[in-house]
CSV table of C-alpha atoms in Angstrom, one decimal:
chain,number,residue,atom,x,y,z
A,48,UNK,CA,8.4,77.0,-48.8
A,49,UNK,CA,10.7,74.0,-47.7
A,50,UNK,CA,12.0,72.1,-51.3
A,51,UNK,CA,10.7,68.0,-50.4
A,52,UNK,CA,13.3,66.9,-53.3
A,53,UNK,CA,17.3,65.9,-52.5
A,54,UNK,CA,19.6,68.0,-53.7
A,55,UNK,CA,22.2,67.3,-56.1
A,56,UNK,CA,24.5,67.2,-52.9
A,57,UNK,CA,21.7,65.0,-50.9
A,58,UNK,CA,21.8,62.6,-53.9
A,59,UNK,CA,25.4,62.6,-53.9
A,60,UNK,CA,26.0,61.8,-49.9
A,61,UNK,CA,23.0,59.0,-50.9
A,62,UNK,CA,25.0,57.4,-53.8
A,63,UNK,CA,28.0,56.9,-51.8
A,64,UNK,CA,26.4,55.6,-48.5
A,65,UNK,CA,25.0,53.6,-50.7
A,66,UNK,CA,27.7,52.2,-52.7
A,67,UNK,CA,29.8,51.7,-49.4
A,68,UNK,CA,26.8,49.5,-48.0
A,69,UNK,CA,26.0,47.6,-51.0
A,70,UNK,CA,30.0,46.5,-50.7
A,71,UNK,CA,30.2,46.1,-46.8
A,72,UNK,CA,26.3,44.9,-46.0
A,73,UNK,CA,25.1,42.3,-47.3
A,74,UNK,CA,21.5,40.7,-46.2
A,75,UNK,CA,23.6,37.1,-45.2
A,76,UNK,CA,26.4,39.1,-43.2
A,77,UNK,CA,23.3,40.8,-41.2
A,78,UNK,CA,20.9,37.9,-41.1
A,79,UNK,CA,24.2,35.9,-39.5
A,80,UNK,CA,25.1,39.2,-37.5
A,81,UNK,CA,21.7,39.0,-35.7
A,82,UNK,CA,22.0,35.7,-34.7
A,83,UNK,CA,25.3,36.8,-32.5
A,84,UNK,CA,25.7,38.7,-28.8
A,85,UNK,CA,27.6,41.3,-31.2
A,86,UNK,CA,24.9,44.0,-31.7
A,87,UNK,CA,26.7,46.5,-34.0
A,88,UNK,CA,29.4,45.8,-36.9
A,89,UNK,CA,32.2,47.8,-35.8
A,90,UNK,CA,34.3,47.7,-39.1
A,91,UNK,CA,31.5,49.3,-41.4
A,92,UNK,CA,30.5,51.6,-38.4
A,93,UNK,CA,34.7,52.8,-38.7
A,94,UNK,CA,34.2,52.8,-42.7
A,95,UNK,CA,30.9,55.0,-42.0
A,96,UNK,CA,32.9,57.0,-39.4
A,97,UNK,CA,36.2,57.6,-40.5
A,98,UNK,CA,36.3,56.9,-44.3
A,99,UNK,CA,32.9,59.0,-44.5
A,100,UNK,CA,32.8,61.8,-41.3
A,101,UNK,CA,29.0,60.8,-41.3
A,102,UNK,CA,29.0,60.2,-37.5
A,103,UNK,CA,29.6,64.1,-37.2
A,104,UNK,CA,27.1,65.1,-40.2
A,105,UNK,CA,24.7,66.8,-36.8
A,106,UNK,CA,27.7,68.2,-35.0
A,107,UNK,CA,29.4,71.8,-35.4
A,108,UNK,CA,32.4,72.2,-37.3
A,109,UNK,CA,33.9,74.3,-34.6
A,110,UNK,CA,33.4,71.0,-32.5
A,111,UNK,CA,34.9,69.1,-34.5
A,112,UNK,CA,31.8,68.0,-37.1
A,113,UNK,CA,30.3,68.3,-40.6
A,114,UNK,CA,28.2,71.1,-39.4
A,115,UNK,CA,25.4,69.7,-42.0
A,116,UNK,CA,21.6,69.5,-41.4
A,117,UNK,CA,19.1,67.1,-40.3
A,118,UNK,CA,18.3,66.4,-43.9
A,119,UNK,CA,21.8,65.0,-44.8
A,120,UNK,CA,21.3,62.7,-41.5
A,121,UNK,CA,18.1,61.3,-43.1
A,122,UNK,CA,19.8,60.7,-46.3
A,123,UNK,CA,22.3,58.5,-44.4
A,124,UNK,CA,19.5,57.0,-42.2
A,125,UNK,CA,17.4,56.0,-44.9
A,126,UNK,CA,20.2,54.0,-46.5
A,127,UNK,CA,21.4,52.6,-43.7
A,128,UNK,CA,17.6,51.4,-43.3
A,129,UNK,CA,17.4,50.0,-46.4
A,130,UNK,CA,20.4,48.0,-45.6
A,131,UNK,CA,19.5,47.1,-42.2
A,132,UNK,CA,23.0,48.2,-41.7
A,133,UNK,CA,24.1,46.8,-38.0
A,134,UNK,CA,25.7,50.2,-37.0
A,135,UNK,CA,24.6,52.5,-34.1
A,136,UNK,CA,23.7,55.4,-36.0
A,137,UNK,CA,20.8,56.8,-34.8
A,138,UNK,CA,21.5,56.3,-31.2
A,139,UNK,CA,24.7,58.0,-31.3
A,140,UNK,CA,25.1,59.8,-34.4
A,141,UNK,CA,21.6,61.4,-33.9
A,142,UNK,CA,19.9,60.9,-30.5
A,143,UNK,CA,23.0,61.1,-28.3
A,144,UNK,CA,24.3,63.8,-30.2
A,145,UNK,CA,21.4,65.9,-30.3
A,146,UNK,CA,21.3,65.7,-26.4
A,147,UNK,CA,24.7,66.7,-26.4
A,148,UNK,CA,23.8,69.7,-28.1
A,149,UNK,CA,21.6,70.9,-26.2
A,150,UNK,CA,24.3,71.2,-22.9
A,151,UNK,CA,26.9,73.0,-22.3
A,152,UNK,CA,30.6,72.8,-20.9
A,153,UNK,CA,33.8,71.5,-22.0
A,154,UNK,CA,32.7,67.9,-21.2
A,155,UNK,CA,30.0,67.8,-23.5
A,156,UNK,CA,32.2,69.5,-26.1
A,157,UNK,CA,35.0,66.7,-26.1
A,158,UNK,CA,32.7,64.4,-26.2
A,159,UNK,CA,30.7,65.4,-29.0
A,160,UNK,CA,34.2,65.8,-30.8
A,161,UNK,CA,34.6,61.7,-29.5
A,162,UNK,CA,30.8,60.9,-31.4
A,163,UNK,CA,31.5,63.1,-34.8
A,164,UNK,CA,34.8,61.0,-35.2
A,165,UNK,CA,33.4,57.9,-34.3
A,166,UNK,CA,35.8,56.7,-31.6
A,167,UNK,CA,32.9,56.8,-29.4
A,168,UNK,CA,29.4,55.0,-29.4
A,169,UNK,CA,27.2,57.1,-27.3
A,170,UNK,CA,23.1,56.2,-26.2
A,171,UNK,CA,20.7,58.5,-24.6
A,172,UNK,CA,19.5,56.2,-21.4
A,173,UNK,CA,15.7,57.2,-21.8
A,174,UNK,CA,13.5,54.0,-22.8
A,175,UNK,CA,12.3,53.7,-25.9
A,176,UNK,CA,8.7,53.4,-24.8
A,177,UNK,CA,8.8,57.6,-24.4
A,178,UNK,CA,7.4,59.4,-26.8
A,179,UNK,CA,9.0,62.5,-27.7
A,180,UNK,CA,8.3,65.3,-25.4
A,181,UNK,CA,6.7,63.3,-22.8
A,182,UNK,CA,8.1,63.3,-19.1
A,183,UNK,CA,10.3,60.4,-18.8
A,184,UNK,CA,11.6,58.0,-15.9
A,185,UNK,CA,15.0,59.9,-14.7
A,186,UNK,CA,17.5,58.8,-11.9
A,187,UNK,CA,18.4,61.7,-9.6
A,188,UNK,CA,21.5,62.6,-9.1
A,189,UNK,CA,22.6,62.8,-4.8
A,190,UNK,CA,25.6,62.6,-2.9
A,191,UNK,CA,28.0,62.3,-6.5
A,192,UNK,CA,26.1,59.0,-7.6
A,193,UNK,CA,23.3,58.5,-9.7
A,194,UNK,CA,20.3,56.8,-8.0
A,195,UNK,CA,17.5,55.3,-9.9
A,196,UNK,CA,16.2,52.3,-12.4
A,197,UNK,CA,16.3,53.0,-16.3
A,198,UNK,CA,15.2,49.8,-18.7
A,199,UNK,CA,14.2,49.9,-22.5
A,200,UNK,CA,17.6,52.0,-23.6
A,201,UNK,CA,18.6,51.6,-27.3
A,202,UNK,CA,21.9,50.3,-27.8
A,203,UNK,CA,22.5,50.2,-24.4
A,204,UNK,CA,24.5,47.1,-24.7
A,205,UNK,CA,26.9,48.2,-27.8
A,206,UNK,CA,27.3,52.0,-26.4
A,207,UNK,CA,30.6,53.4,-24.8
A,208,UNK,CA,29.0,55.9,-22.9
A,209,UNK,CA,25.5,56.3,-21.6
A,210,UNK,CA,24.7,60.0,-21.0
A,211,UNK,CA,21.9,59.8,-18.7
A,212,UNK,CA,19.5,62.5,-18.1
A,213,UNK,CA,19.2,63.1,-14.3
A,214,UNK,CA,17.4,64.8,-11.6
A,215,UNK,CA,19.6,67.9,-10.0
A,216,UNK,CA,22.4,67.8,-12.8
A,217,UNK,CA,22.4,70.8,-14.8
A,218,UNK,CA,19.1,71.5,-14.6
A,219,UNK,CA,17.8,68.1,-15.9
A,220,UNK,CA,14.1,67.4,-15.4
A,221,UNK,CA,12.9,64.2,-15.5
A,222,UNK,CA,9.8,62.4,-14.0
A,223,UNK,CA,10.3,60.2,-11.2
């Protein structure tokens, strides 16, 4: 039987988060943040990433994360939602690096290392009208280029890298 209730540890990692928004993220500095071209606040995402190691909370010790589970991740995502903290935290912290996961190779190893310190923004390029599991608009991958049309991608704009699923890459099965 799985415990609903946060641990003493859940409610510790919540405090904090906390704390460090309540300090960093105010409703003004986001109201006025929304009304820029500047999607994501980059100084709380680096107080998030470096003073905190949340960005790597998903990812593997021996890869350079927290190694922690997707309970602690919610912890941080529902304070960051109750904040409406401007960071990129559930596209790259989350989504991206859950797709990283999944592969394999030294590539995707450095670069999960890049996400769980921060220095890197990463964004699944799938539209955010899939639903989970569904079969989903790829590009397919021919003659070392990517071909295809992708639209809908969050945090496309404030992202460093795209990793973009793709037809005849490593097995990647998309719809067309």
């Amino acid at each position: 039987m799985t415990d609903l209730l946060y641990s003493e540890e859940e409610e510790a990692l919540r405090s904090a988060v906390r704390d460090l928004l309540s300090d960093r993220c105010d409703a003004p500095a986001v109201l006025a943040r929304a009304e820029t071209g500047t999607p994501h606040d980059r100084e709380l995402w680096k107080a998030l990433t470096e003073g905190m190691s949340l960005a790597g909370l998903l990812v593997p010790e021996e890869l350079g994360g927290q190694g922690a589970t997707h309970r602690e991740a919610a912890v941080v995502l529902e304070e960051l939602g109750r904040a409406v903290a401007p960071v990129p935290y559930l596209t790259s912290a989350v989504v991206a690096t859950e797709a990283l996961l999944a592969c394999e190779g030294p590539e995707a190893a450095e670069l999960l290392g890049a996400l769980a310190a921060g220095r890197t923004v990463g964004a699944l390029a799938v539209s955010l009208a899939t639903a989970p599991g569904a079969p989903f608009k790829g590009v397919r991958h021919e003659g070392g280029a990517l071909h295809g049309e992708l639209t809908g991608i969050a945090d496309a704009a404030g992202a460093d890298v795209l990793l973009v699923p793709a037809n005849g890459v490593n097995g990647a099965e998309g719809s067309d």
